[in-house]
């Protein structure tokens, strides 16, 4: 265990943000997608497999809430479940993803059946949900900080997909539009929890390992998708 002094909040945040170098925006499959180099079946395969991640996000967030004794944190965190599951008058992110699938020519029933989900994606997503169930809630919150890097990946898709993938109906891109501001909101809270909780150098290094674990989950998902749709 390290005996080094703790980083300041500013340096600790900088260390967390530096892990963005391993975000899946840099994965070769995502780079190809961003450059318009994927075939239609590859894009559809990505949409269908990523859907398994989308439908499990509320389960992951529910696990965090179940483990969290702090009411104020639960009040804030429950918004994430509603963002994906929706509520009266708001379809939520999962339905927005279904509309993305429809815009790309994937039948909703086919998407919900999850029959296109490859084993590597299922294993990675299940590992993430299980981590959130078993870890202290502050560690599970820390794992969510990959959202620090998410706005740019959504902006890239909004900028490039209408040009490269004209066969996808533009209305189907609403999920990407909505997640830019929501991710920024969620990061503010998750980052504050992480900076407040991980206050020793050993704890801060543990937080970096947790964030790397989540980055590896996202990277492994694309590895599996890339292999399934060569």
CSV table of C-alpha atoms in Angstrom, one decimal:
chain,number,residue,atom,x,y,z
A,1,UNK,CA,0.0,0.0,0.0
A,2,UNK,CA,1.4,3.4,-0.9
A,3,UNK,CA,2.5,5.8,1.8
A,4,UNK,CA,2.7,8.8,-0.6
A,5,UNK,CA,0.7,11.9,0.3
A,6,UNK,CA,-2.8,12.3,-1.1
A,7,UNK,CA,-3.2,14.4,-4.2
A,8,UNK,CA,-5.0,17.6,-3.9
A,9,UNK,CA,-8.6,17.6,-5.3
A,10,UNK,CA,-7.4,19.5,-8.4
A,11,UNK,CA,-4.6,17.0,-9.1
A,12,UNK,CA,-6.8,14.0,-8.3
A,13,UNK,CA,-9.4,15.2,-10.7
A,14,UNK,CA,-6.7,15.7,-13.3
A,15,UNK,CA,-5.5,12.1,-12.8
A,16,UNK,CA,-9.1,10.9,-13.3
A,17,UNK,CA,-9.6,12.9,-16.4
A,18,UNK,CA,-6.2,11.7,-17.8
A,19,UNK,CA,-7.7,8.2,-18.0
A,20,UNK,CA,-9.7,9.5,-21.0
A,21,UNK,CA,-6.8,8.4,-23.1
A,22,UNK,CA,-8.2,4.9,-22.8
A,23,UNK,CA,-11.8,5.8,-23.5
A,24,UNK,CA,-13.4,3.7,-26.3
A,25,UNK,CA,-13.7,6.8,-28.5
A,26,UNK,CA,-10.1,5.7,-29.5
A,27,UNK,CA,-11.0,2.1,-30.2
A,28,UNK,CA,-10.4,1.2,-33.8
A,29,UNK,CA,-14.0,0.1,-34.3
A,30,UNK,CA,-15.3,3.5,-33.1
A,31,UNK,CA,-12.7,5.3,-35.2
A,32,UNK,CA,-13.9,3.5,-38.3
A,33,UNK,CA,-17.5,4.3,-37.3
A,34,UNK,CA,-16.7,7.9,-36.9
A,35,UNK,CA,-14.9,8.0,-40.3
A,36,UNK,CA,-17.8,6.4,-42.1
A,37,UNK,CA,-16.0,3.2,-42.8
A,38,UNK,CA,-18.4,0.7,-41.4
A,39,UNK,CA,-20.9,-1.4,-43.4
A,40,UNK,CA,-24.6,-1.3,-42.7
A,41,UNK,CA,-24.5,-4.6,-40.9
A,42,UNK,CA,-21.6,-3.5,-38.7
A,43,UNK,CA,-23.5,-0.4,-37.6
A,44,UNK,CA,-26.6,-2.4,-36.9
A,45,UNK,CA,-24.5,-4.9,-35.0
A,46,UNK,CA,-23.1,-2.2,-32.8
A,47,UNK,CA,-26.6,-0.7,-32.2
A,48,UNK,CA,-28.0,-4.1,-31.3
A,49,UNK,CA,-25.2,-5.0,-28.9
A,50,UNK,CA,-24.9,-1.6,-27.3
A,51,UNK,CA,-28.7,-1.9,-26.5
A,52,UNK,CA,-27.8,-4.6,-24.0
A,53,UNK,CA,-25.7,-2.0,-22.2
A,54,UNK,CA,-28.5,0.6,-22.4
A,55,UNK,CA,-31.1,-1.6,-20.8
A,56,UNK,CA,-28.8,-2.6,-18.0
A,57,UNK,CA,-27.9,1.0,-17.0
A,58,UNK,CA,-31.0,1.4,-14.8
A,59,UNK,CA,-30.3,-1.9,-13.1
A,60,UNK,CA,-26.7,-0.7,-12.4
A,61,UNK,CA,-28.1,2.5,-11.0
A,62,UNK,CA,-30.7,0.7,-9.0
A,63,UNK,CA,-27.9,-1.3,-7.4
A,64,UNK,CA,-26.1,1.8,-6.4
A,65,UNK,CA,-29.2,3.3,-4.8
A,66,UNK,CA,-29.9,0.0,-2.9
A,67,UNK,CA,-26.4,0.1,-1.4
A,68,UNK,CA,-26.5,3.9,-0.6
A,69,UNK,CA,-27.7,5.0,2.9
A,70,UNK,CA,-27.5,8.7,2.0
A,71,UNK,CA,-30.9,10.1,1.1
A,72,UNK,CA,-29.6,13.1,-0.7
A,73,UNK,CA,-27.4,11.0,-2.9
A,74,UNK,CA,-30.3,8.7,-3.7
A,75,UNK,CA,-32.5,11.6,-4.6
A,76,UNK,CA,-29.9,12.7,-7.2
A,77,UNK,CA,-29.0,9.3,-8.4
A,78,UNK,CA,-32.6,8.2,-9.1
A,79,UNK,CA,-32.7,10.7,-11.9
A,80,UNK,CA,-30.4,8.5,-13.9
A,81,UNK,CA,-32.9,5.6,-13.8
A,82,UNK,CA,-35.7,7.9,-15.0
A,83,UNK,CA,-33.4,9.3,-17.7
A,84,UNK,CA,-33.2,5.8,-19.2
A,85,UNK,CA,-36.5,4.1,-18.2
A,86,UNK,CA,-38.5,7.3,-18.8
A,87,UNK,CA,-41.6,8.6,-17.0
A,88,UNK,CA,-45.0,10.0,-17.9
A,89,UNK,CA,-44.4,12.4,-20.9
A,90,UNK,CA,-40.8,11.4,-21.4
A,91,UNK,CA,-39.8,8.3,-23.4
A,92,UNK,CA,-36.3,8.0,-21.8
A,93,UNK,CA,-33.0,6.8,-23.2
A,94,UNK,CA,-33.9,3.2,-23.8
A,95,UNK,CA,-36.8,4.1,-26.0
A,96,UNK,CA,-34.7,6.6,-27.8
A,97,UNK,CA,-32.2,3.8,-28.5
A,98,UNK,CA,-35.1,1.7,-29.8
A,99,UNK,CA,-35.9,4.6,-32.2
A,100,UNK,CA,-32.2,4.7,-33.2
A,101,UNK,CA,-32.5,1.0,-34.1
A,102,UNK,CA,-35.7,1.6,-36.1
A,103,UNK,CA,-34.0,4.5,-37.9
A,104,UNK,CA,-31.2,2.0,-38.9
A,105,UNK,CA,-33.6,-0.7,-40.0
A,106,UNK,CA,-33.7,-2.8,-36.9
A,107,UNK,CA,-37.2,-4.0,-35.8
A,108,UNK,CA,-38.0,-3.1,-32.2
A,109,UNK,CA,-38.9,-6.7,-31.4
A,110,UNK,CA,-35.6,-7.9,-32.8
A,111,UNK,CA,-33.7,-5.4,-30.7
A,112,UNK,CA,-35.6,-6.3,-27.5
A,113,UNK,CA,-35.1,-10.0,-28.1
A,114,UNK,CA,-31.3,-9.4,-27.6
A,115,UNK,CA,-30.6,-12.3,-29.9
A,116,UNK,CA,-27.8,-10.4,-31.6
A,117,UNK,CA,-25.9,-9.8,-28.3
A,118,UNK,CA,-22.6,-11.5,-28.5
A,119,UNK,CA,-21.1,-13.4,-25.5
A,120,UNK,CA,-18.3,-10.9,-24.9
A,121,UNK,CA,-20.7,-8.0,-24.7
A,122,UNK,CA,-23.0,-9.8,-22.4
A,123,UNK,CA,-20.2,-10.9,-20.1
A,124,UNK,CA,-18.7,-7.3,-20.0
A,125,UNK,CA,-22.0,-5.7,-19.2
A,126,UNK,CA,-23.0,-8.3,-16.6
A,127,UNK,CA,-19.6,-7.8,-14.9
A,128,UNK,CA,-20.3,-4.1,-14.6
A,129,UNK,CA,-23.8,-4.6,-13.1
A,130,UNK,CA,-22.4,-7.2,-10.7
A,131,UNK,CA,-19.6,-4.7,-9.7
A,132,UNK,CA,-22.3,-2.1,-8.9
A,133,UNK,CA,-24.2,-4.6,-6.8
A,134,UNK,CA,-21.2,-5.8,-4.8
A,135,UNK,CA,-18.9,-2.8,-4.4
A,136,UNK,CA,-19.4,0.0,-1.9
A,137,UNK,CA,-21.7,2.6,-3.4
A,138,UNK,CA,-19.0,5.2,-3.6
A,139,UNK,CA,-16.8,2.9,-5.7
A,140,UNK,CA,-19.8,2.2,-8.1
A,141,UNK,CA,-20.3,5.9,-8.4
A,142,UNK,CA,-16.6,6.3,-9.3
A,143,UNK,CA,-17.0,3.7,-12.0
A,144,UNK,CA,-19.6,6.0,-13.7
A,145,UNK,CA,-17.1,8.7,-14.3
A,146,UNK,CA,-16.4,7.4,-17.8
A,147,UNK,CA,-19.2,9.9,-18.5
A,148,UNK,CA,-16.6,12.6,-18.3
A,149,UNK,CA,-15.5,11.6,-21.7
A,150,UNK,CA,-18.9,10.8,-23.2
A,151,UNK,CA,-20.1,14.2,-24.5
A,152,UNK,CA,-17.4,14.3,-27.2
A,153,UNK,CA,-18.3,10.8,-28.5
A,154,UNK,CA,-21.9,11.9,-28.9
A,155,UNK,CA,-21.0,15.1,-30.6
A,156,UNK,CA,-18.8,13.2,-33.0
A,157,UNK,CA,-21.7,11.0,-34.0
A,158,UNK,CA,-24.1,13.9,-34.4
A,159,UNK,CA,-21.5,15.6,-36.6
A,160,UNK,CA,-20.5,12.6,-38.8
A,161,UNK,CA,-23.4,10.1,-39.0
A,162,UNK,CA,-25.7,12.3,-41.1
A,163,UNK,CA,-22.9,12.6,-43.7
A,164,UNK,CA,-21.5,9.0,-43.6
A,165,UNK,CA,-24.6,7.0,-42.9
A,166,UNK,CA,-27.4,8.7,-44.8
A,167,UNK,CA,-29.4,5.5,-44.7
A,168,UNK,CA,-30.1,6.2,-41.0
A,169,UNK,CA,-33.1,8.4,-40.5
A,170,UNK,CA,-31.8,11.6,-38.8
A,171,UNK,CA,-34.6,11.6,-36.2
A,172,UNK,CA,-33.1,8.4,-34.8
A,173,UNK,CA,-30.1,10.4,-33.5
A,174,UNK,CA,-32.0,11.9,-30.6
A,175,UNK,CA,-30.4,9.7,-28.0
A,176,UNK,CA,-27.0,11.2,-28.8
A,177,UNK,CA,-28.4,14.8,-28.6
A,178,UNK,CA,-30.0,14.2,-25.2
A,179,UNK,CA,-27.0,12.5,-23.6
A,180,UNK,CA,-24.7,15.5,-24.0
A,181,UNK,CA,-26.3,17.7,-21.3
A,182,UNK,CA,-27.3,14.7,-19.2
A,183,UNK,CA,-23.8,13.3,-19.0
A,184,UNK,CA,-22.4,16.7,-18.1
A,185,UNK,CA,-25.0,17.0,-15.3
A,186,UNK,CA,-24.3,13.5,-14.0
A,187,UNK,CA,-20.5,14.0,-14.0
A,188,UNK,CA,-20.8,17.0,-11.7
A,189,UNK,CA,-22.4,14.9,-9.0
A,190,UNK,CA,-20.4,11.7,-9.5
A,191,UNK,CA,-17.2,13.6,-9.5
A,192,UNK,CA,-18.1,15.4,-6.3
A,193,UNK,CA,-18.8,12.1,-4.6
A,194,UNK,CA,-15.5,10.7,-5.8
A,195,UNK,CA,-13.4,13.6,-4.8
A,196,UNK,CA,-15.1,13.7,-1.3
A,197,UNK,CA,-14.7,10.0,-0.6
A,198,UNK,CA,-11.3,9.0,-2.0
A,199,UNK,CA,-9.1,11.2,0.2
A,200,UNK,CA,-5.9,9.2,0.8
A,201,UNK,CA,-3.4,8.4,-1.8
A,202,UNK,CA,-4.2,4.7,-1.6
A,203,UNK,CA,-7.9,5.4,-2.0
A,204,UNK,CA,-7.2,7.7,-4.9
A,205,UNK,CA,-5.2,5.1,-6.6
A,206,UNK,CA,-8.0,2.6,-6.0
A,207,UNK,CA,-10.4,5.1,-7.7
A,208,UNK,CA,-8.1,5.2,-10.7
A,209,UNK,CA,-8.2,1.4,-10.9
A,210,UNK,CA,-12.0,1.4,-10.7
A,211,UNK,CA,-12.3,4.0,-13.5
A,212,UNK,CA,-9.9,1.9,-15.5
A,213,UNK,CA,-12.1,-1.2,-14.9
A,214,UNK,CA,-15.0,0.7,-16.4
A,215,UNK,CA,-12.9,1.9,-19.3
A,216,UNK,CA,-11.9,-1.7,-19.9
A,217,UNK,CA,-15.6,-2.8,-19.9
A,218,UNK,CA,-16.4,-0.4,-22.7
A,219,UNK,CA,-13.3,-1.3,-24.6
A,220,UNK,CA,-13.9,-5.0,-24.3
A,221,UNK,CA,-17.5,-4.5,-25.6
A,222,UNK,CA,-16.1,-3.0,-28.8
A,223,UNK,CA,-13.5,-5.8,-29.1
A,224,UNK,CA,-16.3,-8.3,-29.0
A,225,UNK,CA,-18.4,-6.4,-31.5
A,226,UNK,CA,-15.5,-5.9,-33.9
A,227,UNK,CA,-14.8,-9.6,-33.9
A,228,UNK,CA,-18.4,-10.5,-34.5
A,229,UNK,CA,-18.7,-8.1,-37.4
A,230,UNK,CA,-15.4,-8.3,-39.2
